[in-house]
GROMACS .gro file of C-alpha atoms in nm:
model
  188
    1MET     CA    1   1.729   1.106   0.799
    2GLY     CA    2   1.366   1.021   0.861
    3ASP     CA    3   1.083   1.038   0.617
    4LYS     CA    4   0.926   1.381   0.599
    5PHE     CA    5   0.579   1.227   0.565
    6LEU     CA    6   0.403   1.003   0.818
    7THR     CA    7   0.135   0.778   0.666
    8LEU     CA    8  -0.185   0.816   0.865
    9SER     CA    9  -0.436   0.593   0.689
   10GLU     CA   10  -0.587   0.473   0.366
   11PHE     CA   11  -0.895   0.647   0.231
   12ASN     CA   12  -1.186   0.595  -0.004
   13LEU     CA   13  -1.345   0.913  -0.136
   14GLU     CA   14  -1.660   0.936  -0.346
   15GLY     CA   15  -1.739   1.255  -0.525
   16ASN     CA   16  -1.775   1.439  -0.854
   17PHE     CA   17  -1.473   1.500  -1.072
   18LEU     CA   18  -1.406   1.876  -1.107
   19GLY     CA   19  -1.093   1.870  -1.320
   20PHE     CA   20  -0.716   1.845  -1.301
   21ALA     CA   21  -0.469   2.083  -1.144
   22GLY     CA   22  -0.095   2.139  -1.155
   23LYS     CA   23   0.160   2.414  -1.106
   24LYS     CA   24   0.232   2.434  -1.479
   25PRO     CA   25  -0.036   2.462  -1.750
   26ARG     CA   26  -0.125   2.127  -1.908
   27LYS     CA   27   0.074   1.937  -1.641
   28VAL     CA   28  -0.168   1.704  -1.467
   29LYS     CA   29  -0.053   1.640  -1.110
   30TYR     CA   30  -0.366   1.667  -0.896
   31LEU     CA   31  -0.729   1.569  -0.935
   32SER     CA   32  -0.994   1.803  -0.795
   33LEU     CA   33  -1.293   1.631  -0.637
   34ALA     CA   34  -1.620   1.773  -0.505
   35VAL     CA   35  -1.723   1.594  -0.183
   36PRO     CA   36  -2.004   1.688   0.060
   37SER     CA   37  -1.762   1.872   0.292
   38GLY     CA   38  -1.604   2.077   0.010
   39ASP     CA   39  -1.349   2.040  -0.268
   40VAL     CA   40  -1.030   1.838  -0.224
   41LEU     CA   41  -0.711   1.798  -0.424
   42VAL     CA   42  -0.572   1.447  -0.453
   43LYS     CA   43  -0.221   1.388  -0.589
   44LEU     CA   44  -0.206   1.140  -0.876
   45PRO     CA   45   0.088   0.904  -0.926
   46LYS     CA   46   0.257   0.936  -1.266
   47LYS     CA   47   0.123   0.600  -1.386
   48LEU     CA   48  -0.240   0.723  -1.348
   49ARG     CA   49  -0.201   1.073  -1.490
   50GLY     CA   50  -0.197   0.991  -1.860
   51CYS     CA   51  -0.486   0.746  -1.872
   52LEU     CA   52  -0.712   0.952  -1.644
   53SER     CA   53  -0.660   1.280  -1.827
   54SER     CA   54  -0.820   1.129  -2.137
   55SER     CA   55  -1.092   0.918  -1.974
   56LEU     CA   56  -1.264   1.132  -1.708
   57GLU     CA   57  -1.538   1.384  -1.776
   58ILE     CA   58  -1.613   1.684  -1.555
   59GLY     CA   59  -1.905   1.614  -1.322
   60GLU     CA   60  -1.859   1.236  -1.346
   61PRO     CA   61  -1.897   1.054  -1.010
   62ILE     CA   62  -1.577   0.868  -0.915
   63ASN     CA   63  -1.421   0.669  -0.631
   64ILE     CA   64  -1.065   0.742  -0.525
   65TYR     CA   65  -0.861   0.500  -0.314
   66GLY     CA   66  -0.534   0.622  -0.168
   67THR     CA   67  -0.320   0.705   0.131
   68CYS     CA   68  -0.338   1.001   0.363
   69LYS     CA   69   0.000   1.139   0.477
   70LEU     CA   70   0.099   1.403   0.729
   71ASN     CA   71   0.397   1.632   0.668
   72ARG     CA   72   0.584   1.616   1.000
   73TYR     CA   73   0.727   1.965   0.958
   74THR     CA   74   0.434   2.169   0.828
   75GLY     CA   75   0.143   1.971   0.977
   76LEU     CA   76  -0.030   1.964   0.636
   77ILE     CA   77  -0.212   1.652   0.520
   78LYS     CA   78  -0.151   1.519   0.168
   79LEU     CA   79  -0.385   1.280  -0.012
   80LYS     CA   80  -0.229   1.053  -0.275
   81ALA     CA   81  -0.438   0.823  -0.494
   82TYR     CA   82  -0.339   0.471  -0.594
   83GLN     CA   83  -0.664   0.390  -0.777
   84VAL     CA   84  -0.935   0.602  -0.942
   85ILE     CA   85  -1.247   0.435  -1.079
   86PRO     CA   86  -1.575   0.569  -1.215
   87PHE     CA   87  -1.849   0.525  -0.956
   88THR     CA   88  -2.130   0.289  -1.041
   89SER     CA   89  -2.439   0.219  -0.838
   90ASN     CA   90  -2.388  -0.155  -0.894
   91PRO     CA   91  -2.406  -0.319  -0.548
   92ASP     CA   92  -2.195  -0.613  -0.672
   93GLN     CA   93  -1.895  -0.387  -0.716
   94SER     CA   94  -1.635  -0.486  -0.461
   95LEU     CA   95  -1.362  -0.279  -0.304
   96PRO     CA   96  -1.024  -0.296  -0.475
   97SER     CA   97  -0.804  -0.577  -0.359
   98PRO     CA   98  -0.529  -0.469  -0.123
   99PRO     CA   99  -0.182  -0.421  -0.267
  100PRO     CA  100   0.000  -0.754  -0.293
  101ALA     CA  101   0.169  -0.910   0.008
  102LYS     CA  102   0.533  -1.011  -0.015
  103ILE     CA  103   0.777  -1.182   0.220
  104MET     CA  104   1.147  -1.124   0.160
  105VAL     CA  105   1.380  -1.380   0.318
  106CYS     CA  106   1.758  -1.323   0.312
  107GLN     CA  107   1.946  -1.616   0.162
  108LYS     CA  108   2.301  -1.486   0.200
  109SER     CA  109   2.542  -1.712   0.385
  110GLY     CA  110   2.533  -1.523   0.718
  111CYS     CA  111   2.155  -1.550   0.749
  112VAL     CA  112   2.145  -1.908   0.620
  113LYS     CA  113   2.409  -2.013   0.877
  114ARG     CA  114   2.212  -1.845   1.156
  115GLY     CA  115   1.884  -2.022   1.079
  116GLY     CA  116   1.764  -1.874   0.749
  117GLU     CA  117   1.682  -2.211   0.591
  118GLY     CA  118   1.487  -2.320   0.900
  119LEU     CA  119   1.303  -1.988   0.905
  120LEU     CA  120   1.210  -2.025   0.538
  121SER     CA  121   1.084  -2.383   0.574
  122GLU     CA  122   0.890  -2.300   0.894
  123LEU     CA  123   0.739  -1.998   0.721
  124GLU     CA  124   0.633  -2.202   0.416
  125LYS     CA  125   0.488  -2.476   0.640
  126THR     CA  126   0.293  -2.227   0.854
  127LEU     CA  127   0.152  -2.048   0.548
  128CYS     CA  128   0.065  -2.380   0.383
  129ASP     CA  129  -0.115  -2.503   0.697
  130ARG     CA  130  -0.331  -2.189   0.696
  131GLY     CA  131  -0.393  -2.196   0.321
  132LEU     CA  132  -0.205  -1.871   0.263
  133LEU     CA  133   0.094  -1.990   0.060
  134ASP     CA  134  -0.068  -1.906  -0.274
  135LYS     CA  135  -0.177  -1.558  -0.155
  136VAL     CA  136   0.173  -1.424  -0.089
  137THR     CA  137   0.496  -1.397  -0.284
  138ILE     CA  138   0.802  -1.532  -0.105
  139GLU     CA  139   1.113  -1.370  -0.245
  140HIS     CA  140   1.464  -1.500  -0.175
  141THR     CA  141   1.683  -1.191  -0.140
  142GLY     CA  142   2.046  -1.106  -0.108
  143CYS     CA  143   2.182  -0.929   0.199
  144GLN     CA  144   1.930  -0.700   0.367
  145LYS     CA  145   2.207  -0.512   0.552
  146ARG     CA  146   2.085  -0.619   0.897
  147CYS     CA  147   2.330  -0.904   0.957
  148SER     CA  148   2.340  -0.853   1.335
  149SER     CA  149   1.974  -0.958   1.356
  150ALA     CA  150   2.005  -1.265   1.128
  151PRO     CA  151   1.814  -1.457   1.003
  152ASN     CA  152   1.635  -1.171   0.830
  153CYS     CA  153   1.281  -1.173   0.697
  154VAL     CA  154   1.066  -0.875   0.597
  155LEU     CA  155   0.688  -0.890   0.551
  156MET     CA  156   0.551  -0.626   0.311
  157LEU     CA  157   0.176  -0.562   0.335
  158GLY     CA  158   0.112  -0.288   0.084
  159LYS     CA  159   0.359  -0.018   0.187
  160LYS     CA  160   0.388  -0.138   0.547
  161LYS     CA  161   0.703  -0.331   0.647
  162TYR     CA  162   0.732  -0.576   0.937
  163LYS     CA  163   1.076  -0.694   1.037
  164LYS     CA  164   1.197  -0.958   1.280
  165ILE     CA  165   0.864  -1.137   1.333
  166HIS     CA  166   0.787  -1.504   1.388
  167PRO     CA  167   0.621  -1.713   1.109
  168GLU     CA  168   0.300  -1.753   1.315
  169ALA     CA  169   0.278  -1.373   1.352
  170ILE     CA  170   0.341  -1.334   0.978
  171ALA     CA  171   0.055  -1.575   0.902
  172SER     CA  172  -0.181  -1.391   1.139
  173LEU     CA  173  -0.093  -1.049   0.995
  174LEU     CA  174  -0.137  -1.184   0.644
  175GLU     CA  175  -0.480  -1.337   0.725
  176ASN     CA  176  -0.598  -1.009   0.875
  177TYR     CA  177  -0.457  -0.809   0.584
  178LEU     CA  178  -0.631  -1.022   0.322
  179THR     CA  179  -0.967  -0.999   0.502
  180GLY     CA  180  -0.938  -0.621   0.544
  181ASP     CA  181  -0.906  -0.627   0.924
  182HIS     CA  182  -0.542  -0.530   0.926
  183PRO     CA  183  -0.419  -0.210   1.093
  184CYS     CA  184  -0.237  -0.103   0.777
  185HIS     CA  185  -0.579  -0.053   0.615
  186ALA     CA  186  -0.655   0.200   0.886
  187GLU     CA  187  -0.309   0.310   0.998
  188GLU     CA  188   0.017   0.275   0.812
   0.00000   0.00000   0.00000
């Protein structure tokens, strides 16, 4: 079964906070935002709901960073926030850092026998040569359930997954991701 939602892009909205909304009274699920083109509802993840409900004031200017998803069946677009911050006119304020990058390398015997150790050392060498080794987490995993394509390595850039790619390609994608030029910032 495929995912019902297709991620279109990431977004950054600036507007005035109008309040919270939900299907049940006193259940915060959405944030209402006034933007120049109208009012929008943005879904809040559970981890943000509690702290925001006590810290935001109606009319306060805020920035919302999140992902825009398309429901494949209904054609409706859903906005989901991953960060909400009060807007300041301080020009030194930088954009939020992208979600962390992670590389998962299978270390089960089948993958190791089919080149997993070589893949891991080549990957570490390539990342070290480009000065990226300290900017990514390399996780040694158990079986990734794709034994026929061993050795297995998955690059996670935010919510985007890349499978079966060469260490040089991983390094290039990671460089672009960290500088903000990566397609997953525009299209996931």
